Amino acid sequence: MADEQQTNGAAQTDAQQEQAFAIQRIYTKDVSFEAPGAPAIFRKEWKPELNLDLNVKNTVIEDGVYEVVLKITATNKVGDEVAFLAEVHQAGIFTIADSIEDNQRAHLLGAFCPNILFPYARECLSSLVSRSTFPQLNLAPVNFDAIFAQHLQQRQQQGEQADA
């Protein structure tokens, strides 16, 4: 029985050492909110046009440790006038083992990590908009896997055009 416990303990230690992916920290890196038309914009009929921009950037901090930043910019206009412009840079520090293949690492950094960060960024944007007394901003979930696949396809097409 002592041998069994020792074996289980050794297996657990090996599993911890071979952990391929880990979240070290999630944090808000930058927040910006502007309501350039306030207070006059509050008197207008609220028929907004929302433009949402998403951007993902990652940098290597050290071997196997990456910072991923999801930038969401929400611009809401009423007619030609900007009602508000809200921007959140939600970031995370992630450990990705060197044993992960390059294409898997790219998928983790370009789709999986942004999926983790998005709910935090969505909540932060919603809070900013609510605190400024504009109607609630509820962002729909984003399929970062599809966006990443589309990005890869565009890069492949650009590569084929460059070869031609």
PDB file of C-alpha atoms in Angstrom:
ATOM      1  CA  MET A   1       0.000   0.000   0.000  1.00  0.00           C
ATOM      2  CA  ALA A   2       2.886   2.374   0.732  1.00  0.00           C
ATOM      3  CA  ASP A   3       4.257   1.584  -2.741  1.00  0.00           C
ATOM      4  CA  GLU A   4       0.867   2.414  -4.254  1.00  0.00           C
ATOM      5  CA  GLN A   5       0.728   5.811  -2.532  1.00  0.00           C
ATOM      6  CA  GLN A   6       4.274   6.569  -3.578  1.00  0.00           C
ATOM      7  CA  THR A   7       3.469   5.658  -7.182  1.00  0.00           C
ATOM      8  CA  ASN A   8       0.337   7.837  -7.151  1.00  0.00           C
ATOM      9  CA  GLY A   9       2.342  10.737  -5.688  1.00  0.00           C
ATOM     10  CA  ALA A  10       5.033  10.344  -8.336  1.00  0.00           C
ATOM     11  CA  ALA A  11       2.414  10.224 -11.100  1.00  0.00           C
ATOM     12  CA  GLN A  12       0.807  13.368  -9.742  1.00  0.00           C
ATOM     13  CA  THR A  13       4.154  15.186  -9.675  1.00  0.00           C
ATOM     14  CA  ASP A  14       4.920  14.099 -13.246  1.00  0.00           C
ATOM     15  CA  ALA A  15       1.491  15.345 -14.385  1.00  0.00           C
ATOM     16  CA  GLN A  16       2.112  18.715 -12.760  1.00  0.00           C
ATOM     17  CA  GLN A  17       5.538  19.014 -14.395  1.00  0.00           C
ATOM     18  CA  GLU A  18       4.142  18.092 -17.818  1.00  0.00           C
ATOM     19  CA  GLN A  19       1.266  20.581 -17.641  1.00  0.00           C
ATOM     20  CA  ALA A  20       1.016  21.930 -21.164  1.00  0.00           C
ATOM     21  CA  PHE A  21      -1.140  25.007 -20.514  1.00  0.00           C
ATOM     22  CA  ALA A  22      -1.759  27.178 -17.472  1.00  0.00           C
ATOM     23  CA  ILE A  23      -3.298  30.545 -16.703  1.00  0.00           C
ATOM     24  CA  GLN A  24      -0.964  32.602 -14.534  1.00  0.00           C
ATOM     25  CA  ARG A  25      -2.946  35.827 -14.344  1.00  0.00           C
ATOM     26  CA  ILE A  26      -5.856  37.683 -15.954  1.00  0.00           C
ATOM     27  CA  TYR A  27      -5.963  41.459 -15.672  1.00  0.00           C
ATOM     28  CA  THR A  28      -7.293  44.637 -17.235  1.00  0.00           C
ATOM     29  CA  LYS A  29      -4.392  46.379 -18.944  1.00  0.00           C
ATOM     30  CA  ASP A  30      -6.122  49.513 -20.241  1.00  0.00           C
ATOM     31  CA  VAL A  31      -9.599  51.043 -20.151  1.00  0.00           C
ATOM     32  CA  SER A  32     -10.895  54.089 -21.979  1.00  0.00           C
ATOM     33  CA  PHE A  33     -14.338  55.646 -22.183  1.00  0.00           C
ATOM     34  CA  GLU A  34     -15.423  58.808 -23.973  1.00  0.00           C
ATOM     35  CA  ALA A  35     -18.855  60.364 -24.405  1.00  0.00           C
ATOM     36  CA  PRO A  36     -18.020  63.364 -26.609  1.00  0.00           C
ATOM     37  CA  GLY A  37     -21.646  64.314 -27.291  1.00  0.00           C
ATOM     38  CA  ALA A  38     -22.811  64.284 -23.678  1.00  0.00           C
ATOM     39  CA  PRO A  39     -25.057  65.717 -22.360  1.00  0.00           C
ATOM     40  CA  ALA A  40     -26.813  66.664 -25.645  1.00  0.00           C
ATOM     41  CA  ILE A  41     -26.744  63.041 -26.857  1.00  0.00           C
ATOM     42  CA  PHE A  42     -29.039  61.992 -23.992  1.00  0.00           C
ATOM     43  CA  ARG A  43     -31.842  64.148 -25.423  1.00  0.00           C
ATOM     44  CA  LYS A  44     -31.770  62.457 -28.841  1.00  0.00           C
ATOM     45  CA  GLU A  45     -33.887  59.505 -29.871  1.00  0.00           C
ATOM     46  CA  TRP A  46     -31.830  56.406 -29.087  1.00  0.00           C
ATOM     47  CA  LYS A  47     -31.336  54.525 -32.371  1.00  0.00           C
ATOM     48  CA  PRO A  48     -27.697  53.625 -32.047  1.00  0.00           C
ATOM     49  CA  GLU A  49     -25.362  52.027 -34.549  1.00  0.00           C
ATOM     50  CA  LEU A  50     -22.777  49.909 -32.767  1.00  0.00           C
ATOM     51  CA  ASN A  51     -19.419  49.194 -34.371  1.00  0.00           C
ATOM     52  CA  LEU A  52     -17.319  46.594 -32.593  1.00  0.00           C
ATOM     53  CA  ASP A  53     -13.633  45.993 -33.313  1.00  0.00           C
ATOM     54  CA  LEU A  54     -11.706  43.038 -31.904  1.00  0.00           C
ATOM     55  CA  ASN A  55      -7.961  42.609 -31.948  1.00  0.00           C
ATOM     56  CA  VAL A  56      -5.724  39.965 -30.379  1.00  0.00           C
ATOM     57  CA  LYS A  57      -2.032  40.477 -29.781  1.00  0.00           C
ATOM     58  CA  ASN A  58       0.454  38.255 -28.016  1.00  0.00           C
ATOM     59  CA  THR A  59       4.030  38.721 -26.896  1.00  0.00           C
ATOM     60  CA  VAL A  60       6.590  36.376 -25.445  1.00  0.00           C
ATOM     61  CA  ILE A  61       7.516  37.317 -21.883  1.00  0.00           C
ATOM     62  CA  GLU A  62      10.032  34.499 -21.490  1.00  0.00           C
ATOM     63  CA  ASP A  63      10.388  30.915 -22.710  1.00  0.00           C
ATOM     64  CA  GLY A  64       6.957  29.303 -22.540  1.00  0.00           C
ATOM     65  CA  VAL A  65       5.265  32.363 -20.989  1.00  0.00           C
ATOM     66  CA  TYR A  66       3.070  34.644 -23.106  1.00  0.00           C
ATOM     67  CA  GLU A  67       1.012  37.759 -22.605  1.00  0.00           C
ATOM     68  CA  VAL A  68      -2.175  37.771 -24.680  1.00  0.00           C
ATOM     69  CA  VAL A  69      -4.108  41.032 -24.992  1.00  0.00           C
ATOM     70  CA  LEU A  70      -7.673  41.123 -26.276  1.00  0.00           C
ATOM     71  CA  LYS A  71      -8.589  44.649 -27.362  1.00  0.00           C
ATOM     72  CA  ILE A  72     -12.275  45.455 -27.811  1.00  0.00           C
ATOM     73  CA  THR A  73     -13.361  48.838 -29.089  1.00  0.00           C
ATOM     74  CA  ALA A  74     -17.074  49.674 -29.083  1.00  0.00           C
ATOM     75  CA  THR A  75     -18.142  52.813 -30.951  1.00  0.00           C
ATOM     76  CA  ASN A  76     -21.798  53.721 -30.678  1.00  0.00           C
ATOM     77  CA  LYS A  77     -23.210  56.437 -32.939  1.00  0.00           C
ATOM     78  CA  VAL A  78     -26.590  58.089 -33.115  1.00  0.00           C
ATOM     79  CA  GLY A  79     -26.774  59.378 -36.649  1.00  0.00           C
ATOM     80  CA  ASP A  80     -23.399  60.916 -37.400  1.00  0.00           C
ATOM     81  CA  GLU A  81     -22.663  61.776 -33.779  1.00  0.00           C
ATOM     82  CA  VAL A  82     -20.574  59.519 -31.546  1.00  0.00           C
ATOM     83  CA  ALA A  83     -22.575  58.689 -28.432  1.00  0.00           C
ATOM     84  CA  PHE A  84     -19.714  56.837 -26.781  1.00  0.00           C
ATOM     85  CA  LEU A  85     -16.434  55.156 -27.522  1.00  0.00           C
ATOM     86  CA  ALA A  86     -15.359  52.470 -25.066  1.00  0.00           C
ATOM     87  CA  GLU A  87     -12.162  50.453 -25.259  1.00  0.00           C
ATOM     88  CA  VAL A  88     -10.873  47.649 -23.058  1.00  0.00           C
ATOM     89  CA  HIS A  89      -7.539  45.857 -23.255  1.00  0.00           C
ATOM     90  CA  GLN A  90      -8.074  42.631 -21.314  1.00  0.00           C
ATOM     91  CA  ALA A  91      -4.858  40.684 -20.828  1.00  0.00           C
ATOM     92  CA  GLY A  92      -3.644  37.406 -19.484  1.00  0.00           C
ATOM     93  CA  ILE A  93      -0.361  35.705 -18.818  1.00  0.00           C
ATOM     94  CA  PHE A  94      -0.331  32.104 -19.968  1.00  0.00           C
ATOM     95  CA  THR A  95       2.199  29.300 -19.722  1.00  0.00           C
ATOM     96  CA  ILE A  96       2.407  27.087 -22.798  1.00  0.00           C
ATOM     97  CA  ALA A  97       4.836  24.186 -22.688  1.00  0.00           C
ATOM     98  CA  ASP A  98       7.586  23.987 -25.290  1.00  0.00           C
ATOM     99  CA  SER A  99       6.346  20.484 -26.111  1.00  0.00           C
ATOM    100  CA  ILE A 100       3.250  21.997 -27.766  1.00  0.00           C
ATOM    101  CA  GLU A 101       3.573  22.086 -31.568  1.00  0.00           C
ATOM    102  CA  ASP A 102       3.736  25.487 -33.277  1.00  0.00           C
ATOM    103  CA  ASN A 103       0.309  25.210 -34.930  1.00  0.00           C
ATOM    104  CA  GLN A 104      -1.293  24.220 -31.608  1.00  0.00           C
ATOM    105  CA  ARG A 105       0.505  27.070 -29.841  1.00  0.00           C
ATOM    106  CA  ALA A 106      -0.771  29.518 -32.479  1.00  0.00           C
ATOM    107  CA  HIS A 107      -4.323  28.229 -31.923  1.00  0.00           C
ATOM    108  CA  LEU A 108      -3.983  28.566 -28.147  1.00  0.00           C
ATOM    109  CA  LEU A 109      -2.688  32.145 -28.453  1.00  0.00           C
ATOM    110  CA  GLY A 110      -5.055  33.205 -31.227  1.00  0.00           C
ATOM    111  CA  ALA A 111      -8.319  31.535 -30.193  1.00  0.00           C
ATOM    112  CA  PHE A 112      -8.265  29.666 -26.882  1.00  0.00           C
ATOM    113  CA  CYS A 113      -6.746  32.468 -24.760  1.00  0.00           C
ATOM    114  CA  PRO A 114      -9.038  35.158 -26.240  1.00  0.00           C
ATOM    115  CA  ASN A 115     -12.005  32.887 -25.419  1.00  0.00           C
ATOM    116  CA  ILE A 116     -10.843  32.934 -21.798  1.00  0.00           C
ATOM    117  CA  LEU A 117     -10.350  36.720 -21.777  1.00  0.00           C
ATOM    118  CA  PHE A 118     -13.565  37.703 -23.569  1.00  0.00           C
ATOM    119  CA  PRO A 119     -16.020  37.352 -20.646  1.00  0.00           C
ATOM    120  CA  TYR A 120     -13.840  39.648 -18.525  1.00  0.00           C
ATOM    121  CA  ALA A 121     -13.615  42.255 -21.296  1.00  0.00           C
ATOM    122  CA  ARG A 122     -17.357  42.006 -21.991  1.00  0.00           C
ATOM    123  CA  GLU A 123     -18.172  42.619 -18.328  1.00  0.00           C
ATOM    124  CA  CYS A 124     -15.793  45.584 -18.154  1.00  0.00           C
ATOM    125  CA  LEU A 125     -17.329  47.200 -21.266  1.00  0.00           C
ATOM    126  CA  SER A 126     -20.835  46.602 -19.990  1.00  0.00           C
ATOM    127  CA  SER A 127     -19.956  48.206 -16.674  1.00  0.00           C
ATOM    128  CA  LEU A 128     -18.405  51.272 -18.344  1.00  0.00           C
ATOM    129  CA  VAL A 129     -21.458  51.835 -20.505  1.00  0.00           C
ATOM    130  CA  SER A 130     -23.908  51.317 -17.634  1.00  0.00           C
ATOM    131  CA  ARG A 131     -22.048  53.705 -15.343  1.00  0.00           C
ATOM    132  CA  SER A 132     -22.299  56.399 -17.976  1.00  0.00           C
ATOM    133  CA  THR A 133     -26.121  55.923 -17.994  1.00  0.00           C
ATOM    134  CA  PHE A 134     -26.330  54.716 -21.583  1.00  0.00           C
ATOM    135  CA  PRO A 135     -28.585  51.719 -22.247  1.00  0.00           C
ATOM    136  CA  GLN A 136     -27.049  48.363 -21.350  1.00  0.00           C
ATOM    137  CA  LEU A 137     -24.473  47.002 -23.805  1.00  0.00           C
ATOM    138  CA  ASN A 138     -24.701  43.222 -23.993  1.00  0.00           C
ATOM    139  CA  LEU A 139     -22.140  41.733 -26.348  1.00  0.00           C
ATOM    140  CA  ALA A 140     -22.941  38.383 -27.898  1.00  0.00           C
ATOM    141  CA  PRO A 141     -20.379  35.599 -27.539  1.00  0.00           C
ATOM    142  CA  VAL A 142     -17.604  35.620 -30.119  1.00  0.00           C
ATOM    143  CA  ASN A 143     -16.385  32.509 -31.932  1.00  0.00           C
ATOM    144  CA  PHE A 144     -12.632  33.075 -31.781  1.00  0.00           C
ATOM    145  CA  ASP A 145     -12.010  29.641 -33.307  1.00  0.00           C
ATOM    146  CA  ALA A 146     -13.838  30.724 -36.477  1.00  0.00           C
ATOM    147  CA  ILE A 147     -12.031  34.080 -36.532  1.00  0.00           C
ATOM    148  CA  PHE A 148      -8.690  32.322 -36.115  1.00  0.00           C
ATOM    149  CA  ALA A 149      -9.520  29.845 -38.923  1.00  0.00           C
ATOM    150  CA  GLN A 150     -10.501  32.766 -41.175  1.00  0.00           C
ATOM    151  CA  HIS A 151      -7.218  34.523 -40.331  1.00  0.00           C
ATOM    152  CA  LEU A 152      -5.233  31.396 -41.248  1.00  0.00           C
ATOM    153  CA  GLN A 153      -7.140  31.080 -44.507  1.00  0.00           C
ATOM    154  CA  GLN A 154      -6.411  34.721 -45.410  1.00  0.00           C
ATOM    155  CA  ARG A 155      -2.713  34.249 -44.656  1.00  0.00           C
ATOM    156  CA  GLN A 156      -2.653  31.128 -46.820  1.00  0.00           C
ATOM    157  CA  GLN A 157      -4.336  32.973 -49.710  1.00  0.00           C
ATOM    158  CA  GLN A 158      -1.882  35.858 -49.380  1.00  0.00           C
ATOM    159  CA  GLY A 159       0.986  33.365 -49.484  1.00  0.00           C
ATOM    160  CA  GLU A 160      -0.421  31.761 -52.648  1.00  0.00           C
ATOM    161  CA  GLN A 161      -0.804  35.185 -54.291  1.00  0.00           C
ATOM    162  CA  ALA A 162       2.785  36.081 -53.398  1.00  0.00           C
ATOM    163  CA  ASP A 163       4.006  32.801 -54.975  1.00  0.00           C
ATOM    164  CA  ALA A 164       2.064  33.447 -58.201  1.00  0.00           C
TER     165      ALA A 164
END
